[in-house]
Coordinates of C-alpha atoms in Angstrom, one line a residue:
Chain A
X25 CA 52.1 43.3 68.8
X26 CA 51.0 44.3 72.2
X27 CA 53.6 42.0 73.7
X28 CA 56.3 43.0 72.4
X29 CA 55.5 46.7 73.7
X30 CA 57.2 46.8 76.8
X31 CA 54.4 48.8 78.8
X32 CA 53.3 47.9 82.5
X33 CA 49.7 47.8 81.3
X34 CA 46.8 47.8 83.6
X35 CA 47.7 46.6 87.2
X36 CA 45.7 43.5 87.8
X37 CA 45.9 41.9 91.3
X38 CA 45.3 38.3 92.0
X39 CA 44.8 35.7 94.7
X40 CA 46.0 32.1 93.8
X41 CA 44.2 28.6 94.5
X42 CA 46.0 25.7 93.6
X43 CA 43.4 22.5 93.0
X44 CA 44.1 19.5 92.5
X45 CA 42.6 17.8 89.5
X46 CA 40.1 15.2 90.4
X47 CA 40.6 13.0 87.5
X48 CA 43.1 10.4 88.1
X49 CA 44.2 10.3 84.4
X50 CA 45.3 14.0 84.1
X51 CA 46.6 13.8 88.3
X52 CA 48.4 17.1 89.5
X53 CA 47.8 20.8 90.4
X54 CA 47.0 23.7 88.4
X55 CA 46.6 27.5 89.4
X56 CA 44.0 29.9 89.3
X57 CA 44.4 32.9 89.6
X58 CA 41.1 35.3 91.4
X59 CA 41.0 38.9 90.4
X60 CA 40.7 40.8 93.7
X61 CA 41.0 44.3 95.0
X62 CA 44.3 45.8 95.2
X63 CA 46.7 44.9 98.3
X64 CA 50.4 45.8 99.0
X65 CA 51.5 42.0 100.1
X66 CA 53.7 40.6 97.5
X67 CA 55.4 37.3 97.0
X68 CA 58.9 36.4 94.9
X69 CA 58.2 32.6 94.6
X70 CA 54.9 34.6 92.5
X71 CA 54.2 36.4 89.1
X72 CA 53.7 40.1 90.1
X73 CA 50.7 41.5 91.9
X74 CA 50.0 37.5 92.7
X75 CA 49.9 35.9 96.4
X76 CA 48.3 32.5 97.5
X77 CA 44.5 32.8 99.1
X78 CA 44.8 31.9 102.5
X79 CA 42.8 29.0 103.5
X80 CA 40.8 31.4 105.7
X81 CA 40.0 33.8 102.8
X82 CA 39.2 30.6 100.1
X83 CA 36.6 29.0 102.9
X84 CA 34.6 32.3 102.4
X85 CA 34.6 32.6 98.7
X86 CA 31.7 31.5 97.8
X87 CA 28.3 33.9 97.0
X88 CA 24.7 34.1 95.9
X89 CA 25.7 37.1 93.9
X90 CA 24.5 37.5 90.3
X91 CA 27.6 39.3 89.0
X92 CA 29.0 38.0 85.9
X93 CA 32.1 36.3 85.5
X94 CA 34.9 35.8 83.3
X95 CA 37.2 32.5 83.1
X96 CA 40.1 33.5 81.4
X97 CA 41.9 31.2 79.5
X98 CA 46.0 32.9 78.3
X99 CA 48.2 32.1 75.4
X100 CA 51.2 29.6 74.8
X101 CA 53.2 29.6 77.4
X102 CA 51.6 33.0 79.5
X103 CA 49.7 33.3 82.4
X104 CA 47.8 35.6 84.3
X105 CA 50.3 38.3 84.7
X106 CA 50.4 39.0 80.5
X107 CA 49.3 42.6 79.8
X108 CA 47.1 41.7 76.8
X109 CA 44.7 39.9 79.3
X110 CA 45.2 42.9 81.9
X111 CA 44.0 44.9 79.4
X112 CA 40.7 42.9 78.6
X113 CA 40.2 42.5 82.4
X114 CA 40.8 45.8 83.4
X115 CA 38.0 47.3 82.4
X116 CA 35.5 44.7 83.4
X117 CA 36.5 44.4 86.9
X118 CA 36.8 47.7 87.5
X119 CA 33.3 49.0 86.2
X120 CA 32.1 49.1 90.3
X121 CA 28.6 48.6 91.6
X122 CA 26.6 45.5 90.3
X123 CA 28.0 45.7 87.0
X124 CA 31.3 44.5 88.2
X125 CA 32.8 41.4 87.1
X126 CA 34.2 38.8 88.4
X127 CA 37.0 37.3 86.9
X128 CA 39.6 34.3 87.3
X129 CA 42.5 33.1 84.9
X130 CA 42.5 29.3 84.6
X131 CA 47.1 28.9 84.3
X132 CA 48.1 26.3 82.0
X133 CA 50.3 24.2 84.4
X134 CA 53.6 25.2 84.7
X135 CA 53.1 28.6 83.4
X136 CA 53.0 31.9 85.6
X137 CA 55.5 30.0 88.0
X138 CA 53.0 27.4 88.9
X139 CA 55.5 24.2 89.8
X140 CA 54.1 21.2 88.6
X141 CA 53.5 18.4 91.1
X142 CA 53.3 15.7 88.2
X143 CA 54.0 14.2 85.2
X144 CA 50.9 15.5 83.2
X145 CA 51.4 18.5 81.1
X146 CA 49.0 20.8 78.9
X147 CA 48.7 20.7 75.6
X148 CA 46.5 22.6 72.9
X149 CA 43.3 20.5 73.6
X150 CA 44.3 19.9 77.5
X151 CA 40.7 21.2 78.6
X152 CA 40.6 19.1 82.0
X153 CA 41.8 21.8 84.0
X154 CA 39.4 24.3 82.7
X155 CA 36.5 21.6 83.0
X156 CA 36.6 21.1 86.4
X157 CA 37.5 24.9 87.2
X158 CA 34.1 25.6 85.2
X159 CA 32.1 23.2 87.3
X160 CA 33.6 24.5 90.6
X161 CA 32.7 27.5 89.5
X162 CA 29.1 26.9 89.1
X163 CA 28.8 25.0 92.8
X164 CA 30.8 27.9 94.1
X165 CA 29.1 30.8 92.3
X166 CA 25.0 29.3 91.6
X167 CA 23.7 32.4 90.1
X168 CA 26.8 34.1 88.0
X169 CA 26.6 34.0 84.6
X170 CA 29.9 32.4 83.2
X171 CA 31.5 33.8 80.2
X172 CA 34.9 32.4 78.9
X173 CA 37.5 33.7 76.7
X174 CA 40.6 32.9 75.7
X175 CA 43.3 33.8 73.2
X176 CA 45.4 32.3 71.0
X177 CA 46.0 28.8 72.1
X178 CA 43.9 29.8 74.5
X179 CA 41.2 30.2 72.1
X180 CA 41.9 26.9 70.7
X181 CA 41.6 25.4 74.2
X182 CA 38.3 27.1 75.4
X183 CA 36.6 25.9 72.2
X184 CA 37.1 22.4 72.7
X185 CA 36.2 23.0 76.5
X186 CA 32.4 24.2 75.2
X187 CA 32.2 21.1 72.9
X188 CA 33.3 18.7 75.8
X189 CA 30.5 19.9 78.4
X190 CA 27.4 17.7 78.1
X191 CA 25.1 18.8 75.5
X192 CA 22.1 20.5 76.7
X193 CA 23.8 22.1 79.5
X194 CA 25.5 25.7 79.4
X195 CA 28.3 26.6 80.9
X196 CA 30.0 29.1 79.2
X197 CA 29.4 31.8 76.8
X198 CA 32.3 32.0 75.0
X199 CA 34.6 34.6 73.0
X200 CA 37.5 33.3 71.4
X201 CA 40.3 35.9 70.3
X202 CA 42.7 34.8 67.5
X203 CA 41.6 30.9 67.6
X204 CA 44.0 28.9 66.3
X205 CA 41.2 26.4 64.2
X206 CA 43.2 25.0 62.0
X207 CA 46.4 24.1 63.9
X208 CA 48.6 22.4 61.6
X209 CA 47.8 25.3 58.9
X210 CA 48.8 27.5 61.5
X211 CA 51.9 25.4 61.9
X212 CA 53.0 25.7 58.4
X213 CA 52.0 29.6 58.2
X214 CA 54.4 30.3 61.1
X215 CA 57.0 28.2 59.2
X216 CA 56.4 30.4 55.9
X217 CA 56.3 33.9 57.5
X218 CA 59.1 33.0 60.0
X219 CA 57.6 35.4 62.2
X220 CA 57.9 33.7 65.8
X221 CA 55.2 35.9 67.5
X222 CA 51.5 36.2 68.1
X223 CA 49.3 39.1 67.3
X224 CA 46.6 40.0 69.7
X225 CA 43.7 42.1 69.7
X226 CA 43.8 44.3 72.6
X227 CA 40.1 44.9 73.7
X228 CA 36.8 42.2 72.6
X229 CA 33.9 44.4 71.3
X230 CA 32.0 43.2 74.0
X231 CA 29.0 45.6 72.9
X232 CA 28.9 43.3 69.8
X233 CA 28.5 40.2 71.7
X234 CA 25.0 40.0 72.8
X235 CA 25.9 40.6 76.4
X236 CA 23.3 42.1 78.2
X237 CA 23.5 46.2 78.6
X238 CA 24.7 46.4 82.2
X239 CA 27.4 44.7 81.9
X240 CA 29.2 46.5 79.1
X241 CA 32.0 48.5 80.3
X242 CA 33.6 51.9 79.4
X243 CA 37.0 51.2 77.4
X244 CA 40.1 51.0 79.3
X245 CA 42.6 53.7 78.2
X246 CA 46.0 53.5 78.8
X247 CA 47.6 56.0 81.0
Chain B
X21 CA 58.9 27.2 76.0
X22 CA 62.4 25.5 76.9
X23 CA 62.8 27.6 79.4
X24 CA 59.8 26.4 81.4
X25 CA 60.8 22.6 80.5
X26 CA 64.2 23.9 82.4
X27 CA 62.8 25.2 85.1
X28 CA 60.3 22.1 85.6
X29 CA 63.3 19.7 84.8
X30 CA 63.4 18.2 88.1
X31 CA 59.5 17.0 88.0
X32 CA 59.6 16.4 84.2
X33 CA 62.9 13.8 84.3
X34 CA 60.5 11.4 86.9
X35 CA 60.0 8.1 84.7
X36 CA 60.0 10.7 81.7
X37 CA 60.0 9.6 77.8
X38 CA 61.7 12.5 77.2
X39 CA 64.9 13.6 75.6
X40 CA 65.8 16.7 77.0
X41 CA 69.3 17.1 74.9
X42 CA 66.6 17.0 71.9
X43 CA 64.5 19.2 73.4
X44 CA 67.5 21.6 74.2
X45 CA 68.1 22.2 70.4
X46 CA 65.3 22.6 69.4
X47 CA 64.8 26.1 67.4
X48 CA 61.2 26.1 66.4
X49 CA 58.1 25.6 68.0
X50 CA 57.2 22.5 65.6
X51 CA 60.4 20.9 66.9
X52 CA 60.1 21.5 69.8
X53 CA 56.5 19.8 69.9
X54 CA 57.7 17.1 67.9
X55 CA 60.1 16.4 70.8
X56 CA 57.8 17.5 73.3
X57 CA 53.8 16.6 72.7
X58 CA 54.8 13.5 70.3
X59 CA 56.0 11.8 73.2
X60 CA 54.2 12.6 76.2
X61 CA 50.5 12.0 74.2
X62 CA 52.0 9.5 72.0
X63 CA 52.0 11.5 68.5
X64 CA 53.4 9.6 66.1
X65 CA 54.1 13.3 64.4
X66 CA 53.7 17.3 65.5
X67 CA 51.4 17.6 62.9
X68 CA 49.1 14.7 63.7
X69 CA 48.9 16.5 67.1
X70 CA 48.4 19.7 65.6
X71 CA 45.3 18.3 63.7
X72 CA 44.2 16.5 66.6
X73 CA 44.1 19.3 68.9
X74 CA 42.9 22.1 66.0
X75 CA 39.1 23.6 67.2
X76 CA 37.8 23.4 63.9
X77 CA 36.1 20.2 65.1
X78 CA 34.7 21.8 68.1
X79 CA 33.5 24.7 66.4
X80 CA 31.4 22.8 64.3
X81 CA 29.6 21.0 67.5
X82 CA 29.6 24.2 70.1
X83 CA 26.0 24.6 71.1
X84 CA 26.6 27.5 73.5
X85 CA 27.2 30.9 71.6
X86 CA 30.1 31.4 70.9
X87 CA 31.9 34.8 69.4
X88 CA 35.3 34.2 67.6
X89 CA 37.8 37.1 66.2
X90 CA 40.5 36.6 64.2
X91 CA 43.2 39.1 62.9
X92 CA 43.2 39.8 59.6
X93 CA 47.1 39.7 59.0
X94 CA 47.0 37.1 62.1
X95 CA 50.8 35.6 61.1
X96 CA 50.2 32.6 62.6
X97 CA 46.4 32.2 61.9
X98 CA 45.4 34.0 58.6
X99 CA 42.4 34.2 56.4
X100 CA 43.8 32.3 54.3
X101 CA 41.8 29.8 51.9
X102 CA 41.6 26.6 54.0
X103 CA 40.3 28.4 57.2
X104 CA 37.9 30.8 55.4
X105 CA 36.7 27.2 53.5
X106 CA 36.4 25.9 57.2
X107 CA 34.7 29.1 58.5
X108 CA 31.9 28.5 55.9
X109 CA 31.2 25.5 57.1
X110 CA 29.8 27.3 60.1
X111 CA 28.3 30.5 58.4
X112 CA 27.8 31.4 54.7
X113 CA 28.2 34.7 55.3
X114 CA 31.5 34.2 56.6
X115 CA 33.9 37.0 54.7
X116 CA 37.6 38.1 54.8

């Protein structure tokens, strides 16, 4: 429902890496986008509020901070720029002080005009991408916590990214919004109600989540 | 969805097993899958893809915690009886 409201919805500024992905069966690029403060530099060839890191600014990225941090993970055929994720972010990265989050949406190649560079698409269990963002993350980022959520096929793609990482090890806490389990029931209950849209939740109870205190953040209301 | 096939045309039609006429007609997701995921991963259907890429797998081997929501009147993903069966298999007290 909340996409089909046409409102701006909380503005959400990102810096862009594109990686390359290590593994030679799933070659090509993929995008991330960085939640960063707000700037006034904007680029057409990008989704709004989006420009590219310069290599400058991505050398220094790295920290020994302890804030937590968010891998976002966006629905069929999205990206980072779709207000139901702006709205989950907003209030998170906004919070200020040592309570802030840190947060970064993982693009499912060729969404949020990312131009693929090869023949290797995404699909709903396409969790390379993800993977090696996740690890990054962890060499990049030692001591943040690492939560991931995702929605809709989104959901369905984190889920089989926390069953993929090596037993024993933890990488992500996870929420899930809307997960698609059962995919080819899904399939057939699209078909029956002939609706051709997705329903979202707007905000995760995060309060309900077992995070820890601190880093629960006051509800975003729209303007 | 076949708008971003469009606008990645040019990348996509490099040694591609795709038939983008096909794809171009499609009118539902499921066909466009078909025309789409069946090839590239080698599905012999969209529903053997859609099985092999469902969660419900995952879920039942994720050791880190995870916290799933799921709409009620979700159009796509109700509680319906085969996904509240599959939710049990996780939790007992799993309700609608």
């Amino acid at each position: 429902m909340w996409t089909a409201i046409k409102n701006e919805g909380p503005p959400i500024h990102y810096k862009r890496k594109l990686f390359e992905n290590e593994d030679p069966n799933f070659k090509g690029s993929f995008a991330v986008d960085f939640v960063v403060p707000p700037f006034s530099e904007t680029d057409d060839n990008l989704p709004p509020r989006t420009v590219n890191f310069t290599e400058e600014e991505f050398e220094n990225i790295g920290s020994l901070d302890t804030r937590p941090m968010l891998v976002t993970l966006h629905g069929l055929s999205g990206g980072s720029y779709e207000i139901y994720l702006r709205q989950v972010l907003a209030p998170l990265v906004t919070i200020g002080g040592e309570r802030e989050w840190a947060a970064c949406v993982v693009n499912s190649r060729g969404c949020a005009m990312h131009k693929i560079t090869s023949n290797v698409l995404y699909n709903a269990r396409a969790t390379w991408d993800c993977r090696q963002t996740v690890r990054w993350l962890r060499k990049t980022y030692p001591n943040r916590p690492l939560y991931g959520i995702g929605y809709s096929l989104g959901a369905n793609m984190l889920t089989n990214v926390s069953l993929s990482e090596p037993s024993g090890i933890i990488y992500l806490n996870s929420f899930s919004i809307s997960l698609r389990k059962v995919r080819h029931v899904c399939s057939e209950q699209l078909l029956s109600s002939q609706v051709h849209g997705t329903w979202m939740l707007e905000i995760a109870r995060f309060n309900e989540l077992g995070l820890e205190e601190k880093y629960i953040p006051k509800p975003w209301v729209p303007a | 969805m076949k708008k971003l096939i469009d606008l990645h045309y040019d990348e996509l039609s490099k040694g591609s097993k795709l038939d983008f006429a096909k794809i171009r007609q499609a009118k539902y997701l499921h066909e466009f899958d078909r025309d789409v995921q069946g090839p590239t991963w080698g599905y012999p259907t969209e529903t053997a893809y859609y099985r092999d890429s469902s969660s419900v797998d995952s879920l039942l081997a994720v050791r880190i915690p995870l916290f799933a929501i799921s709409a009620k009147d979700d159009p796509v993903s109700q509680t319906s009886e085969p996904s509240l069966v599959q939710w049990k298999l996780i939790s007992p007290d799993c309700s609608r």
